Each structure stands twice: as structure tokens, then as C-alpha cells.
Amino acid sequence: MRDLQLLNDDAIYSFLQNSDATVIKTHSIVKFGGSSLASSRAWRHVIDHIQKGRVEQPLIVVVSAIGKTTRSLVGCIEYATRAELDKVDGGLTEIWQTHKEIALECIEDGQSRSELQEKIDTFLDQLHVEAMSVANDLQGHPSPLSSSYGDAMLSFGERATSQIFQWVLQGSGIPSIAVDAREVILTDEQHGAASVSRDKLNSAFMQHPALASFWGAIEREHPSSQVPVPVLGGFIGRSHTGQATTLGFEGSDLTATLIAEATGAINVTIFTDVDGIMTTDPRVVPTAKHIPRLSYDEAEDLALAGARVLHPKTLSPIMSQGLPVRVRNTFNPDHPGTLIESSRSLLDQSSDHSPSNHRPYREGWMAIAMAYTHLDTTTSILTFLHATQEGQSQLRHWSESYALPLEMDTHGWHLHVPYLHADHPNPAFPLTLQAIHDIFFP
Ligand code: ADP
Ligand code: ASP
Ligand code: MG
């Protein structure tokens, strides 16, 4: 395990203040979400994307913790606060075991596999001891998820995944560098929802010792296939007091765009498990349609309205630079995904961009997209981004017929409905999510 003492905080901060780091515009950021890393089959896809991508452009890779690791760690935090340390032990052991199995399944050569196994065992044993000590500190804690102990526990997911994935990448013949995100993503002390010190990010990346070979290879204009691939965990950082912090759930998307902004990347690709941004959640509504292109504002509005595919803050770091973000499906490599960029969407070209005069992407659609959130156990809110005149009439009709509150703001139209299920209607409102979607996006 890397030793954080290597770069103690005083050293980092005084160094950063004195350095005049430069920005080199040559590389791309790629982020793989937990859903893209949940099995060895998924890791092989990810390795393939990295292998192909790095030939075109040097890459910095950001990974989330695999699959449902963060959720399991939240479970461990709950056990720990209730002093059920044997359950924490069991939960952690399961997380480590999954990582180990996935990693070993990716390496075919017997000799390399046993070397990898040894490295992983030593590494995970150390993480386990550290995590059990954090669990001990969490006992009886009144607000664990906004505490340094909670963040320390959550950080084990990204720490484990990024290190083990880097070893597997290396073992697959891709020269790579493990970067401990806590050494470069410096934040404030707001545990559970930390803000990154953006002014320190450029220097932290340019000057980090482990990244010297990356920047050096770029500066010497090595062919991109010879540039090593830095791998770091998203979601986590470190406060100036040296504690692990987290940026809020799903925060790895934000890590990726923050790094892009700070290091002068030319673009960002967010790899996930669906073909890009769709008219609504395709896991809930299978008829959801693909959206080829969105403006920053449209994508941000969709994320704010509850579409899990992007963290709502993802786009803010890169908007002013106009860096394009592409959302792609790890498991469907030929699909172009969704391009998010500063220009307005292709078909939404009406000169009047007032909320009442929007045009959808396709003839016949009555909005750009539909998002939903569940306000509580009885009410859902449906948000229609940029509803057309026809869409607005439809919403007013539902609102009046069923006495449902309808609100409009600059982001779109919000209809409050009785709790909506994907496929069976609520007696108080006879339409399912699927049916509503298909009326708006025929
Ligand atoms: P990752 O692990 O890659 O971060 P997430 O689960 O956070 O993945 O986000 C991807 C999921 O977002 C998809 O599997 C899908 O269920 C959900 N989703 C919600 N709304 C949308 C939408 N409008 N378009 C695409 N996916 C959506
Ligand atoms: N693993 C973290 C989470 O589940 C961060 C992320 O996946 O984006 O929220
Ligand atoms: Mg996500």
C-alpha cells in the first residue's frame, strides 16, 4: 500500500503554493462507473476500451468502486455504529473477496495470477485491518455519514478498486500507474459532501511524483501507445487535516470533469451501462429512446430532475472551457452514446429559446426528456424538460382532470402525481410511467 506519509499535508500545500504548473492539452479523461466494473466480463470490456482509447490519446482513468460496493460500505457503517463488528467484518470480507475473484479471473497466465493473488492478499489484509479500526471508531456515532469515520469507511471502495484494477491493467500488458486519489483531490472538511479545492488541483496533478512519467512521456511527445495510464478512484479526496473525504454519492462523475478542467484534457467520456442518455431511465421504461446530443444545460437539468445517469454537478467544471462530455455504454462499444457540449442540440434550433417555445429532438416528441423522482412514499414528481406546446396541453389536461399540481420553471414542467410504478397503475391516476413516456415520446 502506498504510504501517505510520502506526501504529508504541509509538504503538499507549500509545494502547491510555490509551483507554477503548466497545462498540457493532450489527453482525455475516461470514467468507468461501478456498473461497468461489476464482473470480470465487465473488466475485460473496460480494459478493451482503455487499450483502444490510449492508442488515439493518452488517457487518465477514473474508476468508481465496483458494483454495489459503496452501498455495502454504507451497510458496514450502519453495523459499526450499532457495534455489530462481526457483521462489519463479514461485509468487508465479502467486498474484498469479490474484488479478488474478479481480478484473478481477468489474468490467464498461472504465474502472473499467483503473483497478483499474493499482492492482492497483502493489500486487502492491510485495508481490512485499517477498515476494522475505522469501524471501531464508528461505534455509537450519532451522524456517521457526515463524519470523517464514515468517509474513511466509504473510501475503501474506490481505494480497493483503483489499486486492484491498475494491477490487472498492468498484468494485461497496459503500462499504468496507480494514483491514490487522496493525494491529488484535496477538499474542504465537509464529510459526505466535500468540495474540491479546484485551485490546487492542477498543481496536484502536474507535480505528483507518480504522474511524472505520464507528463514526461507526453512532453517528450512519445507515441500515445507508450504513455502509461494513470488510474485513480473517483468520489474520494482528502481534507487539509489529512482525513479521507467523499464528494457525495455518484461523485465519481464529478471527479472526472474536475480533473479534465484542472489538467487541460480535451474531452471526457463517462462509461456506464446504458447507451448514453435516454428519454427516461431505460431500466424502468424499456421503450426509452436514445438522445444523440444534448447541450450542457439540458443534460444538467435532466440530472437535477433526478436522472441518475449523471451526477448533477458533473458538467459545471467543464462548461466554461466548452469541453465535450460523451456518455457511452461500456458493453456496447459500437454505440456512439450521447454527446454533451456547449452548443445547442441539433434539432432544438428555434431562435426563441423561451420555455414555451422548445422543439424536441424528433418529430412527434413532446419534450426533450422525462425524469422522475419519488417525493415520498405517496407522491412522485415527473419532470418534462422543455415540453412543447402540445406537451404542455397534455400536462394541463392531466393536471385538471386529476387535480394534480403542475409547476413550471426554467428547467421544465413538473407534474406531481400519485406514486408512479413502471408498469402498474395507481388507482388515483390510471397511467403508468411507461404509458406516460410513450405518449410523450411515441
Ligand atoms: P454508473 O455505475 O456508471 O455510475 P449509474 O447507475 O449511476 O451508473 O447510472 C446509470 C443508470 O442511470 C442507468 O443504468 C439507468 O438505469 C439510469 N438512468 C436514469 N435516467 C436515465 C436516462 N435518462 N438515461 C439513461 N440512463 C438513465
Ligand atoms: N462509488 C460511489 C457511489 O456509489 C461513487 C460513484 O460511483 O460515482 O456513489
Ligand atoms: Mg453513476
Tab-separated table of C-alpha atoms and ligand atoms in Angstrom:
chain	number	residue	atom	x	y	z
A	1	MET	CA	0.000	0.000	0.000
A	2	ARG	CA	1.269	3.494	-0.798
A	3	ASP	CA	2.305	5.447	2.211
A	4	LEU	CA	0.521	8.737	2.614
A	5	GLN	CA	3.433	9.990	4.674
A	6	LEU	CA	5.209	10.245	1.363
A	7	LEU	CA	3.382	13.495	0.755
A	8	ASN	CA	2.370	14.945	4.070
A	9	ASP	CA	-0.098	17.806	4.011
A	10	ASP	CA	2.270	20.604	4.819
A	11	ALA	CA	4.550	19.442	2.057
A	12	ILE	CA	1.719	19.257	-0.453
A	13	TYR	CA	0.295	22.647	0.423
A	14	SER	CA	3.525	24.583	0.499
A	15	PHE	CA	4.632	22.886	-2.679
A	16	LEU	CA	1.416	23.724	-4.475
A	17	GLN	CA	1.531	27.320	-3.433
A	18	ASN	CA	5.043	27.752	-4.790
A	19	SER	CA	4.714	25.877	-8.038
A	20	ASP	CA	3.755	27.419	-11.336
A	21	ALA	CA	2.308	24.391	-13.018
A	22	THR	CA	1.525	24.337	-16.694
A	23	VAL	CA	-1.414	22.913	-18.570
A	24	ILE	CA	-0.796	20.493	-21.391
A	25	LYS	CA	-3.719	19.935	-23.729
A	26	THR	CA	-3.226	16.439	-24.969
A	27	HIS	CA	-5.083	13.820	-23.051
A	28	SER	CA	-8.588	12.541	-22.360
A	29	ILE	CA	-10.332	11.544	-19.146
A	30	VAL	CA	-12.332	8.331	-19.121
A	31	LYS	CA	-14.515	7.365	-16.187
A	32	PHE	CA	-15.941	3.909	-15.592
A	33	GLY	CA	-18.869	3.663	-13.181
A	34	GLY	CA	-19.435	0.851	-10.715
A	35	SER	CA	-21.897	-0.776	-13.102
A	36	SER	CA	-19.084	-1.033	-15.671
A	37	LEU	CA	-16.836	-2.853	-13.202
A	38	ALA	CA	-19.138	-5.354	-11.556
A	39	SER	CA	-17.743	-8.573	-13.084
A	40	SER	CA	-14.645	-9.922	-14.801
A	41	ARG	CA	-16.551	-9.779	-18.091
A	42	ALA	CA	-17.121	-6.067	-17.421
A	43	TRP	CA	-13.423	-5.531	-16.544
A	44	ARG	CA	-12.440	-7.111	-19.855
A	45	HIS	CA	-14.683	-4.646	-21.684
A	46	VAL	CA	-13.166	-1.789	-19.713
A	47	ILE	CA	-9.605	-2.963	-20.432
A	48	ASP	CA	-10.514	-3.179	-24.104
A	49	HIS	CA	-11.799	0.416	-24.144
A	50	ILE	CA	-8.622	1.597	-22.446
A	51	GLN	CA	-6.443	-0.388	-24.836
A	52	LYS	CA	-8.187	1.100	-27.877
A	53	GLY	CA	-8.570	4.586	-26.449
A	54	ARG	CA	-4.946	5.053	-25.425
A	55	VAL	CA	-3.715	4.479	-28.956
A	56	GLU	CA	-5.607	7.607	-30.015
A	57	GLN	CA	-4.882	9.748	-26.996
A	58	PRO	CA	-3.144	9.455	-23.629
A	59	LEU	CA	-5.771	8.657	-21.011
A	60	ILE	CA	-6.330	9.291	-17.332
A	61	VAL	CA	-8.740	6.679	-15.964
A	62	VAL	CA	-11.170	7.347	-13.113
A	63	VAL	CA	-12.949	4.346	-11.600
A	64	SER	CA	-15.823	4.040	-9.154
A	65	ALA	CA	-15.917	1.246	-6.637
A	66	ILE	CA	-17.171	-1.931	-8.295
A	67	GLY	CA	-20.884	-2.731	-8.437
A	68	LYS	CA	-22.697	-2.118	-5.191
A	69	THR	CA	-19.576	-1.740	-3.032
A	70	THR	CA	-20.419	1.769	-1.800
A	71	ARG	CA	-23.869	0.593	-0.777
A	72	SER	CA	-22.353	-2.358	1.110
A	73	LEU	CA	-19.949	0.020	2.844
A	74	VAL	CA	-22.903	2.143	3.947
A	75	GLY	CA	-24.276	-1.098	5.423
A	76	CYS	CA	-20.957	-1.676	7.200
A	77	ILE	CA	-21.133	1.854	8.635
A	78	GLU	CA	-24.600	1.118	9.993
A	79	TYR	CA	-23.427	-2.142	11.569
A	80	ALA	CA	-20.405	-0.380	13.021
A	81	THR	CA	-22.459	2.382	14.650
A	82	ARG	CA	-24.590	-0.359	16.248
A	83	ALA	CA	-21.387	-2.032	17.444
A	84	GLU	CA	-22.073	-5.132	15.340
A	85	LEU	CA	-18.441	-5.543	14.421
A	86	ASP	CA	-18.758	-9.169	13.355
A	87	LYS	CA	-21.198	-8.053	10.666
A	88	VAL	CA	-18.777	-5.338	9.539
A	89	ASP	CA	-16.091	-7.993	9.337
A	90	GLY	CA	-18.376	-10.185	7.209
A	91	GLY	CA	-19.430	-7.323	4.947
A	92	LEU	CA	-15.871	-6.191	4.312
A	93	THR	CA	-14.667	-9.727	3.694
A	94	GLU	CA	-17.328	-10.146	1.043
A	95	ILE	CA	-16.259	-6.904	-0.682
A	96	TRP	CA	-12.601	-7.965	-0.727
A	97	GLN	CA	-13.483	-11.443	-1.950
A	98	THR	CA	-15.468	-10.039	-4.891
A	99	HIS	CA	-12.586	-7.782	-5.893
A	100	LYS	CA	-10.147	-10.633	-5.684
A	101	GLU	CA	-12.266	-13.043	-7.705
A	102	ILE	CA	-12.903	-10.522	-10.465
A	103	ALA	CA	-9.238	-9.554	-10.693
A	104	LEU	CA	-7.930	-13.108	-10.781
A	105	GLU	CA	-10.465	-14.117	-13.426
A	106	CYS	CA	-9.008	-11.430	-15.696
A	107	ILE	CA	-5.473	-12.858	-15.688
A	108	GLU	CA	-4.946	-16.097	-17.562
A	109	ASP	CA	-1.265	-16.835	-17.086
A	110	GLY	CA	-0.843	-19.015	-13.963
A	111	GLN	CA	2.433	-17.466	-12.798
A	112	SER	CA	1.152	-13.891	-13.177
A	113	ARG	CA	-2.056	-14.875	-11.461
A	114	SER	CA	-0.354	-16.242	-8.381
A	115	GLU	CA	1.858	-13.141	-8.158
A	116	LEU	CA	-1.228	-10.964	-8.439
A	117	GLN	CA	-3.019	-13.029	-5.822
A	118	GLU	CA	-0.178	-12.510	-3.400
A	119	LYS	CA	-0.140	-8.744	-3.955
A	120	ILE	CA	-3.910	-8.518	-3.594
A	121	ASP	CA	-3.941	-10.627	-0.419
A	122	THR	CA	-1.329	-8.440	1.266
A	123	PHE	CA	-3.052	-5.241	0.149
A	124	LEU	CA	-6.542	-6.351	1.218
A	125	ASP	CA	-5.284	-7.648	4.567
A	126	GLN	CA	-3.922	-4.170	5.264
A	127	LEU	CA	-7.144	-2.492	4.137
A	128	HIS	CA	-9.123	-4.858	6.342
A	129	VAL	CA	-7.140	-4.010	9.468
A	130	GLU	CA	-7.495	-0.308	8.708
A	131	ALA	CA	-11.240	-0.608	7.999
A	132	MET	CA	-11.892	-2.577	11.213
A	133	SER	CA	-10.151	0.137	13.160
A	134	VAL	CA	-12.412	2.737	11.499
A	135	ALA	CA	-15.409	0.538	12.383
A	136	ASN	CA	-14.285	0.571	15.972
A	137	ASP	CA	-14.266	4.379	15.970
A	138	LEU	CA	-17.758	4.450	14.442
A	139	GLN	CA	-19.445	2.675	17.348
A	140	GLY	CA	-22.280	4.781	18.704
A	141	HIS	CA	-21.586	7.643	16.308
A	142	PRO	CA	-24.700	9.852	16.018
A	143	SER	CA	-24.172	11.042	12.405
A	144	PRO	CA	-21.750	8.618	10.782
A	145	LEU	CA	-22.359	9.565	7.154
A	146	SER	CA	-21.213	13.117	7.672
A	147	SER	CA	-18.214	12.163	9.784
A	148	SER	CA	-14.583	11.560	8.970
A	149	TYR	CA	-15.015	7.913	10.059
A	150	GLY	CA	-17.914	7.412	7.649
A	151	ASP	CA	-15.898	8.884	4.798
A	152	ALA	CA	-12.892	6.794	5.759
A	153	MET	CA	-15.065	3.681	5.563
A	154	LEU	CA	-16.604	4.689	2.207
A	155	SER	CA	-13.183	5.454	0.751
A	156	PHE	CA	-12.172	1.777	0.933
A	157	GLY	CA	-14.339	1.025	-2.100
A	158	GLU	CA	-12.547	3.322	-4.542
A	159	ARG	CA	-9.204	2.637	-2.892
A	160	ALA	CA	-9.570	-1.118	-3.376
A	161	THR	CA	-10.983	-0.955	-6.888
A	162	SER	CA	-8.498	1.572	-8.274
A	163	GLN	CA	-5.399	-0.237	-6.971
A	164	ILE	CA	-6.529	-3.716	-7.937
A	165	PHE	CA	-7.781	-2.586	-11.332
A	166	GLN	CA	-4.439	-0.898	-12.025
A	167	TRP	CA	-2.607	-4.150	-11.252
A	168	VAL	CA	-4.895	-6.015	-13.624
A	169	LEU	CA	-4.375	-3.372	-16.306
A	170	GLN	CA	-0.636	-3.735	-15.897
A	171	GLY	CA	-0.974	-7.516	-15.966
A	172	SER	CA	-2.906	-7.191	-19.213
A	173	GLY	CA	0.073	-5.501	-20.847
A	174	ILE	CA	-1.036	-1.884	-20.417
A	175	PRO	CA	1.613	0.211	-18.648
A	176	SER	CA	-0.216	2.034	-15.900
A	177	ILE	CA	0.202	3.994	-12.689
A	178	ALA	CA	-1.904	3.761	-9.525
A	179	VAL	CA	-2.601	7.196	-8.107
A	180	ASP	CA	-4.105	7.461	-4.653
A	181	ALA	CA	-6.951	9.939	-5.199
A	182	ARG	CA	-6.443	11.223	-1.655
A	183	GLU	CA	-3.074	12.620	-2.722
A	184	VAL	CA	-4.442	14.740	-5.553
A	185	ILE	CA	-8.103	15.504	-4.838
A	186	LEU	CA	-7.767	17.983	-1.987
A	187	THR	CA	-11.051	19.094	-0.458
A	188	ASP	CA	-12.649	21.006	2.367
A	189	GLU	CA	-13.724	19.170	5.513
A	190	GLN	CA	-17.405	18.748	4.751
A	191	HIS	CA	-17.572	14.993	5.179
A	192	GLY	CA	-20.115	13.263	2.967
A	193	ALA	CA	-20.343	16.209	0.575
A	194	ALA	CA	-16.869	17.687	0.333
A	195	SER	CA	-15.983	20.430	-2.163
A	196	VAL	CA	-12.770	20.055	-4.107
A	197	SER	CA	-10.159	22.824	-3.901
A	198	ARG	CA	-10.099	23.499	-7.612
A	199	ASP	CA	-7.232	25.959	-7.415
A	200	LYS	CA	-4.948	23.218	-6.066
A	201	LEU	CA	-5.959	20.514	-8.491
A	202	ASN	CA	-3.748	21.488	-11.424
A	203	SER	CA	-0.579	21.581	-9.344
A	204	ALA	CA	-1.503	18.421	-7.510
A	205	PHE	CA	-1.746	16.555	-10.812
A	206	MET	CA	1.182	18.163	-12.546
A	207	GLN	CA	3.521	17.700	-9.610
A	208	HIS	CA	2.536	14.339	-8.188
A	209	PRO	CA	5.619	12.088	-8.239
A	210	ALA	CA	3.694	9.059	-9.531
A	211	LEU	CA	2.485	11.095	-12.515
A	212	ALA	CA	5.930	12.320	-13.564
A	213	SER	CA	6.322	9.537	-16.128
A	214	PHE	CA	2.886	10.332	-17.576
A	215	TRP	CA	3.502	14.045	-18.076
A	216	GLY	CA	7.109	13.356	-19.073
A	217	ALA	CA	6.038	10.959	-21.843
A	218	ILE	CA	3.518	13.480	-23.110
A	219	GLU	CA	6.026	16.307	-23.040
A	220	ARG	CA	8.569	14.239	-24.944
A	221	GLU	CA	5.821	13.514	-27.453
A	222	HIS	CA	6.048	9.766	-27.094
A	223	PRO	CA	3.509	7.892	-29.223
A	224	SER	CA	0.398	7.716	-27.078
A	225	SER	CA	0.618	3.905	-27.000
A	226	GLN	CA	3.783	4.343	-24.912
A	227	VAL	CA	2.308	6.736	-22.400
A	228	PRO	CA	1.390	4.961	-19.138
A	229	VAL	CA	-2.221	5.147	-17.989
A	230	PRO	CA	-2.830	6.725	-14.569
A	231	VAL	CA	-5.738	5.107	-12.701
A	232	LEU	CA	-7.408	6.707	-9.717
A	233	GLY	CA	-10.588	6.274	-7.762
A	234	GLY	CA	-13.379	8.799	-8.159
A	235	PHE	CA	-15.629	10.023	-5.351
A	236	ILE	CA	-12.912	10.363	-2.706
A	237	GLY	CA	-10.435	13.018	-1.680
A	238	ARG	CA	-8.683	14.316	1.374
A	239	SER	CA	-9.157	17.326	3.600
A	240	HIS	CA	-6.279	19.531	4.682
A	241	THR	CA	-6.343	17.797	8.041
A	242	GLY	CA	-5.418	14.592	6.265
A	243	GLN	CA	-8.752	12.763	6.584
A	244	ALA	CA	-10.433	10.926	3.719
A	245	THR	CA	-13.446	12.798	2.346
A	246	THR	CA	-16.162	11.925	-0.168
A	247	LEU	CA	-17.804	14.189	-2.742
A	248	GLY	CA	-21.353	12.856	-2.360
A	249	PHE	CA	-22.853	9.681	-3.786
A	250	GLU	CA	-22.264	9.171	-7.508
A	251	GLY	CA	-19.465	11.732	-7.188
A	252	SER	CA	-17.037	9.908	-9.492
A	253	ASP	CA	-18.581	11.671	-12.498
A	254	LEU	CA	-17.588	14.941	-10.876
A	255	THR	CA	-14.051	13.714	-10.138
A	256	ALA	CA	-13.648	13.046	-13.860
A	257	THR	CA	-14.709	16.501	-15.025
A	258	LEU	CA	-12.775	18.274	-12.272
A	259	ILE	CA	-9.609	16.510	-13.389
A	260	ALA	CA	-10.398	17.338	-17.005
A	261	GLU	CA	-10.701	21.019	-16.200
A	262	ALA	CA	-7.623	21.113	-13.995
A	263	THR	CA	-5.294	19.231	-16.320
A	264	GLY	CA	-6.471	20.700	-19.622
A	265	ALA	CA	-7.897	17.464	-21.006
A	266	ILE	CA	-9.507	17.678	-24.410
A	267	ASN	CA	-12.601	15.658	-23.551
A	268	VAL	CA	-14.271	13.372	-21.025
A	269	THR	CA	-16.006	10.056	-21.589
A	270	ILE	CA	-18.315	8.683	-18.923
A	271	PHE	CA	-18.728	4.959	-19.479
A	272	THR	CA	-21.841	3.463	-17.942
A	273	ASP	CA	-24.178	0.527	-18.525
A	274	VAL	CA	-26.707	2.061	-20.967
A	275	ASP	CA	-26.343	3.520	-24.461
A	276	GLY	CA	-25.994	7.105	-23.259
A	277	ILE	CA	-28.693	9.493	-22.140
A	278	MET	CA	-32.190	8.349	-22.968
A	279	THR	CA	-35.613	9.980	-22.886
A	280	THR	CA	-36.060	8.376	-19.473
A	281	ASP	CA	-34.494	5.611	-17.349
A	282	PRO	CA	-34.330	2.644	-19.739
A	283	ARG	CA	-34.151	0.175	-16.852
A	284	VAL	CA	-37.585	1.290	-15.709
A	285	VAL	CA	-39.126	2.129	-19.073
A	286	PRO	CA	-37.744	-0.232	-21.711
A	287	THR	CA	-39.140	1.860	-24.575
A	288	ALA	CA	-36.924	4.841	-23.585
A	289	LYS	CA	-35.325	6.347	-26.686
A	290	HIS	CA	-31.723	7.312	-27.213
A	291	ILE	CA	-30.817	11.023	-27.294
A	292	PRO	CA	-27.791	11.569	-29.538
A	293	ARG	CA	-26.880	15.031	-28.338
A	294	LEU	CA	-27.620	17.442	-25.501
A	295	SER	CA	-26.442	20.863	-24.501
A	296	TYR	CA	-24.789	21.289	-21.094
A	297	ASP	CA	-27.914	22.976	-19.750
A	298	GLU	CA	-30.232	20.264	-20.961
A	299	ALA	CA	-28.091	17.465	-19.530
A	300	GLU	CA	-27.682	19.300	-16.250
A	301	ASP	CA	-31.413	19.932	-15.976
A	302	LEU	CA	-32.055	16.247	-16.577
A	303	ALA	CA	-29.564	15.259	-13.872
A	304	LEU	CA	-31.051	17.798	-11.455
A	305	ALA	CA	-34.518	16.434	-12.167
A	306	GLY	CA	-33.356	13.043	-10.931
A	307	ALA	CA	-31.829	11.117	-13.866
A	308	ARG	CA	-29.179	9.029	-12.151
A	309	VAL	CA	-27.076	8.666	-15.286
A	310	LEU	CA	-25.074	11.824	-14.404
A	311	HIS	CA	-24.247	13.429	-11.080
A	312	PRO	CA	-25.942	16.859	-11.207
A	313	LYS	CA	-22.655	18.721	-10.676
A	314	THR	CA	-20.785	16.804	-13.382
A	315	LEU	CA	-20.881	19.481	-16.050
A	316	SER	CA	-20.164	22.600	-14.043
A	317	PRO	CA	-16.331	22.293	-14.030
A	318	ILE	CA	-16.028	21.982	-17.795
A	319	MET	CA	-18.785	24.264	-19.076
A	320	SER	CA	-16.688	27.413	-19.264
A	321	GLN	CA	-13.954	25.641	-21.217
A	322	GLY	CA	-16.528	24.058	-23.511
A	323	LEU	CA	-15.072	20.558	-23.108
A	324	PRO	CA	-17.267	17.898	-24.645
A	325	VAL	CA	-18.505	15.007	-22.497
A	326	ARG	CA	-19.643	11.785	-24.070
A	327	VAL	CA	-21.748	9.250	-22.174
A	328	ARG	CA	-21.151	5.768	-23.570
A	329	ASN	CA	-22.104	2.183	-22.890
A	330	THR	CA	-19.169	0.039	-21.737
A	331	PHE	CA	-20.964	-3.041	-23.002
A	332	ASN	CA	-21.933	-1.690	-26.435
A	333	PRO	CA	-18.639	-0.442	-27.869
A	334	ASP	CA	-20.023	0.403	-31.312
A	335	HIS	CA	-22.717	2.709	-29.977
A	336	PRO	CA	-21.766	6.405	-30.142
A	337	GLY	CA	-23.613	7.268	-26.914
A	338	THR	CA	-24.683	10.824	-26.141
A	339	LEU	CA	-22.550	13.871	-26.798
A	340	ILE	CA	-22.963	16.724	-24.320
A	341	GLU	CA	-21.460	20.008	-25.411
A	342	SER	CA	-21.924	23.718	-25.196
A	343	SER	CA	-23.725	24.234	-28.481
A	344	ARG	CA	-27.449	23.832	-28.622
A	345	SER	CA	-28.839	20.496	-29.623
A	346	LEU	CA	-29.145	19.671	-33.321
A	347	LEU	CA	-32.878	19.926	-33.721
A	348	ASP	CA	-33.557	22.401	-30.981
A	349	GLN	CA	-32.633	25.346	-33.180
A	350	SER	CA	-35.542	27.694	-32.701
A	351	SER	CA	-34.201	31.196	-32.176
A	352	ASP	CA	-36.696	31.825	-29.405
A	353	HIS	CA	-35.417	29.684	-26.521
A	354	SER	CA	-38.135	30.639	-24.082
A	355	PRO	CA	-39.539	27.774	-22.006
A	356	SER	CA	-42.770	27.872	-24.003
A	357	ASN	CA	-41.153	27.509	-27.394
A	358	HIS	CA	-38.995	24.415	-27.332
A	359	ARG	CA	-38.567	21.888	-30.040
A	360	PRO	CA	-37.836	18.269	-29.250
A	361	TYR	CA	-35.229	16.110	-30.945
A	362	ARG	CA	-37.616	14.160	-33.025
A	363	GLU	CA	-40.790	14.954	-34.861
A	364	GLY	CA	-43.665	13.887	-32.643
A	365	TRP	CA	-41.832	14.033	-29.307
A	366	MET	CA	-43.464	16.380	-26.809
A	367	ALA	CA	-40.361	17.118	-24.701
A	368	ILE	CA	-36.625	16.509	-24.719
A	369	ALA	CA	-36.706	14.006	-21.881
A	370	MET	CA	-38.659	12.917	-18.824
A	371	ALA	CA	-37.179	12.435	-15.378
A	372	TYR	CA	-38.885	11.407	-12.181
A	373	THR	CA	-38.205	11.384	-8.519
A	374	HIS	CA	-40.260	9.997	-5.689
A	375	LEU	CA	-41.046	12.821	-3.298
A	376	ASP	CA	-42.140	10.372	-0.597
A	377	THR	CA	-43.963	7.058	-0.447
A	378	THR	CA	-47.160	8.550	-1.856
A	379	THR	CA	-46.053	11.148	-4.407
A	380	SER	CA	-43.778	11.193	-7.436
A	381	ILE	CA	-42.685	14.226	-9.437
A	382	LEU	CA	-42.424	13.891	-13.185
A	383	THR	CA	-40.268	16.490	-14.895
A	384	PHE	CA	-40.622	17.116	-18.614
A	385	LEU	CA	-37.671	19.028	-19.968
A	386	HIS	CA	-38.559	21.663	-22.489
A	387	ALA	CA	-42.097	20.444	-23.084
A	388	THR	CA	-43.557	21.576	-26.422
A	389	GLN	CA	-46.877	23.445	-26.670
A	390	GLU	CA	-48.577	20.139	-27.321
A	391	GLY	CA	-46.819	18.539	-24.349
A	392	GLN	CA	-47.854	21.427	-22.134
A	393	SER	CA	-51.514	20.989	-23.191
A	394	GLN	CA	-51.290	17.295	-22.355
A	395	LEU	CA	-49.843	18.087	-18.912
A	396	ARG	CA	-52.527	20.689	-18.219
A	397	HIS	CA	-55.158	18.170	-19.211
A	398	TRP	CA	-53.821	15.611	-16.688
A	399	SER	CA	-53.394	18.289	-14.081
A	400	GLU	CA	-57.013	19.467	-14.424
A	401	SER	CA	-58.601	16.030	-14.840
A	402	TYR	CA	-56.936	14.518	-11.776
A	403	ALA	CA	-56.372	17.666	-9.675
A	404	LEU	CA	-52.588	17.241	-9.817
A	405	PRO	CA	-50.250	20.152	-9.058
A	406	LEU	CA	-48.343	21.310	-12.149
A	407	GLU	CA	-45.407	23.710	-11.871
A	408	MET	CA	-43.146	25.282	-14.422
A	409	ASP	CA	-39.682	26.727	-14.003
A	410	THR	CA	-36.813	27.421	-16.354
A	411	HIS	CA	-35.897	23.718	-16.368
A	412	GLY	CA	-39.213	22.330	-17.421
A	413	TRP	CA	-42.634	21.243	-16.266
A	414	HIS	CA	-43.141	19.327	-13.071
A	415	LEU	CA	-46.277	17.237	-12.560
A	416	HIS	CA	-46.934	15.888	-9.059
A	417	VAL	CA	-48.592	12.506	-9.373
A	418	PRO	CA	-49.616	9.708	-7.021
A	419	TYR	CA	-46.648	7.350	-6.563
A	420	LEU	CA	-45.917	6.003	-10.022
A	421	HIS	CA	-44.888	2.492	-10.825
A	422	ALA	CA	-43.230	1.488	-14.047
A	423	ASP	CA	-45.820	-0.963	-15.142
A	424	HIS	CA	-48.912	-0.987	-12.927
A	425	PRO	CA	-51.212	1.992	-12.488
A	426	ASN	CA	-52.106	3.657	-9.214
A	427	PRO	CA	-55.916	3.749	-8.592
A	428	ALA	CA	-55.743	7.562	-8.169
A	429	PHE	CA	-54.109	8.035	-11.562
A	430	PRO	CA	-54.607	5.445	-14.263
A	431	LEU	CA	-51.355	5.837	-16.216
A	432	THR	CA	-48.068	4.039	-15.688
A	433	LEU	CA	-44.647	5.615	-16.198
A	434	GLN	CA	-44.347	3.539	-19.325
A	435	ALA	CA	-47.662	4.836	-20.717
A	436	ILE	CA	-46.864	8.464	-19.937
A	437	HIS	CA	-43.447	8.125	-21.530
A	438	ASP	CA	-44.870	6.569	-24.666
A	439	ILE	CA	-47.424	9.386	-25.068
A	440	PHE	CA	-44.628	11.968	-24.884
A	441	PHE	CA	-42.079	10.013	-26.916
A	442	PRO	CA	-44.069	7.959	-29.446
B	1	ADP	P1	-22.580	4.155	-13.090
B	1	ADP	O1	-22.321	2.975	-12.213
B	1	ADP	O2	-21.973	4.008	-14.442
B	1	ADP	O3	-22.301	5.471	-12.445
B	1	ADP	P2	-25.393	4.666	-12.635
B	1	ADP	O4	-26.194	3.513	-12.169
B	1	ADP	O5	-25.001	5.720	-11.677
B	1	ADP	O6	-24.133	4.067	-13.394
B	1	ADP	O7	-26.121	5.407	-13.861
B	1	ADP	C1	-26.559	4.678	-14.981
B	1	ADP	C2	-28.033	4.360	-14.807
B	1	ADP	O8	-28.765	5.580	-14.869
B	1	ADP	C3	-28.621	3.532	-15.913
B	1	ADP	O9	-28.403	2.156	-15.692
B	1	ADP	C4	-30.088	3.923	-15.856
B	1	ADP	O10	-30.829	2.962	-15.114
B	1	ADP	C5	-30.113	5.229	-15.060
B	1	ADP	N1	-30.815	6.328	-15.744
B	1	ADP	C6	-31.745	7.139	-15.173
B	1	ADP	N2	-32.222	8.024	-16.041
B	1	ADP	C7	-31.587	7.812	-17.211
B	1	ADP	C8	-31.658	8.432	-18.500
B	1	ADP	N3	-32.472	9.462	-18.761
B	1	ADP	N4	-30.851	7.953	-19.461
B	1	ADP	C9	-30.007	6.915	-19.210
B	1	ADP	N5	-29.919	6.282	-18.028
B	1	ADP	C10	-30.695	6.717	-17.025
B	2	ASP	N1	-18.956	4.658	-5.595
B	2	ASP	C1	-19.567	5.949	-5.354
B	2	ASP	C2	-21.066	5.813	-5.224
B	2	ASP	O1	-21.593	4.712	-5.382
B	2	ASP	C3	-19.233	6.957	-6.386
B	2	ASP	C4	-19.721	6.653	-7.784
B	2	ASP	O2	-19.998	5.500	-8.112
B	2	ASP	O3	-19.836	7.565	-8.559
B	2	ASP	O4	-21.734	6.772	-5.009
B	3	MG	MG	-23.289	6.997	-11.550
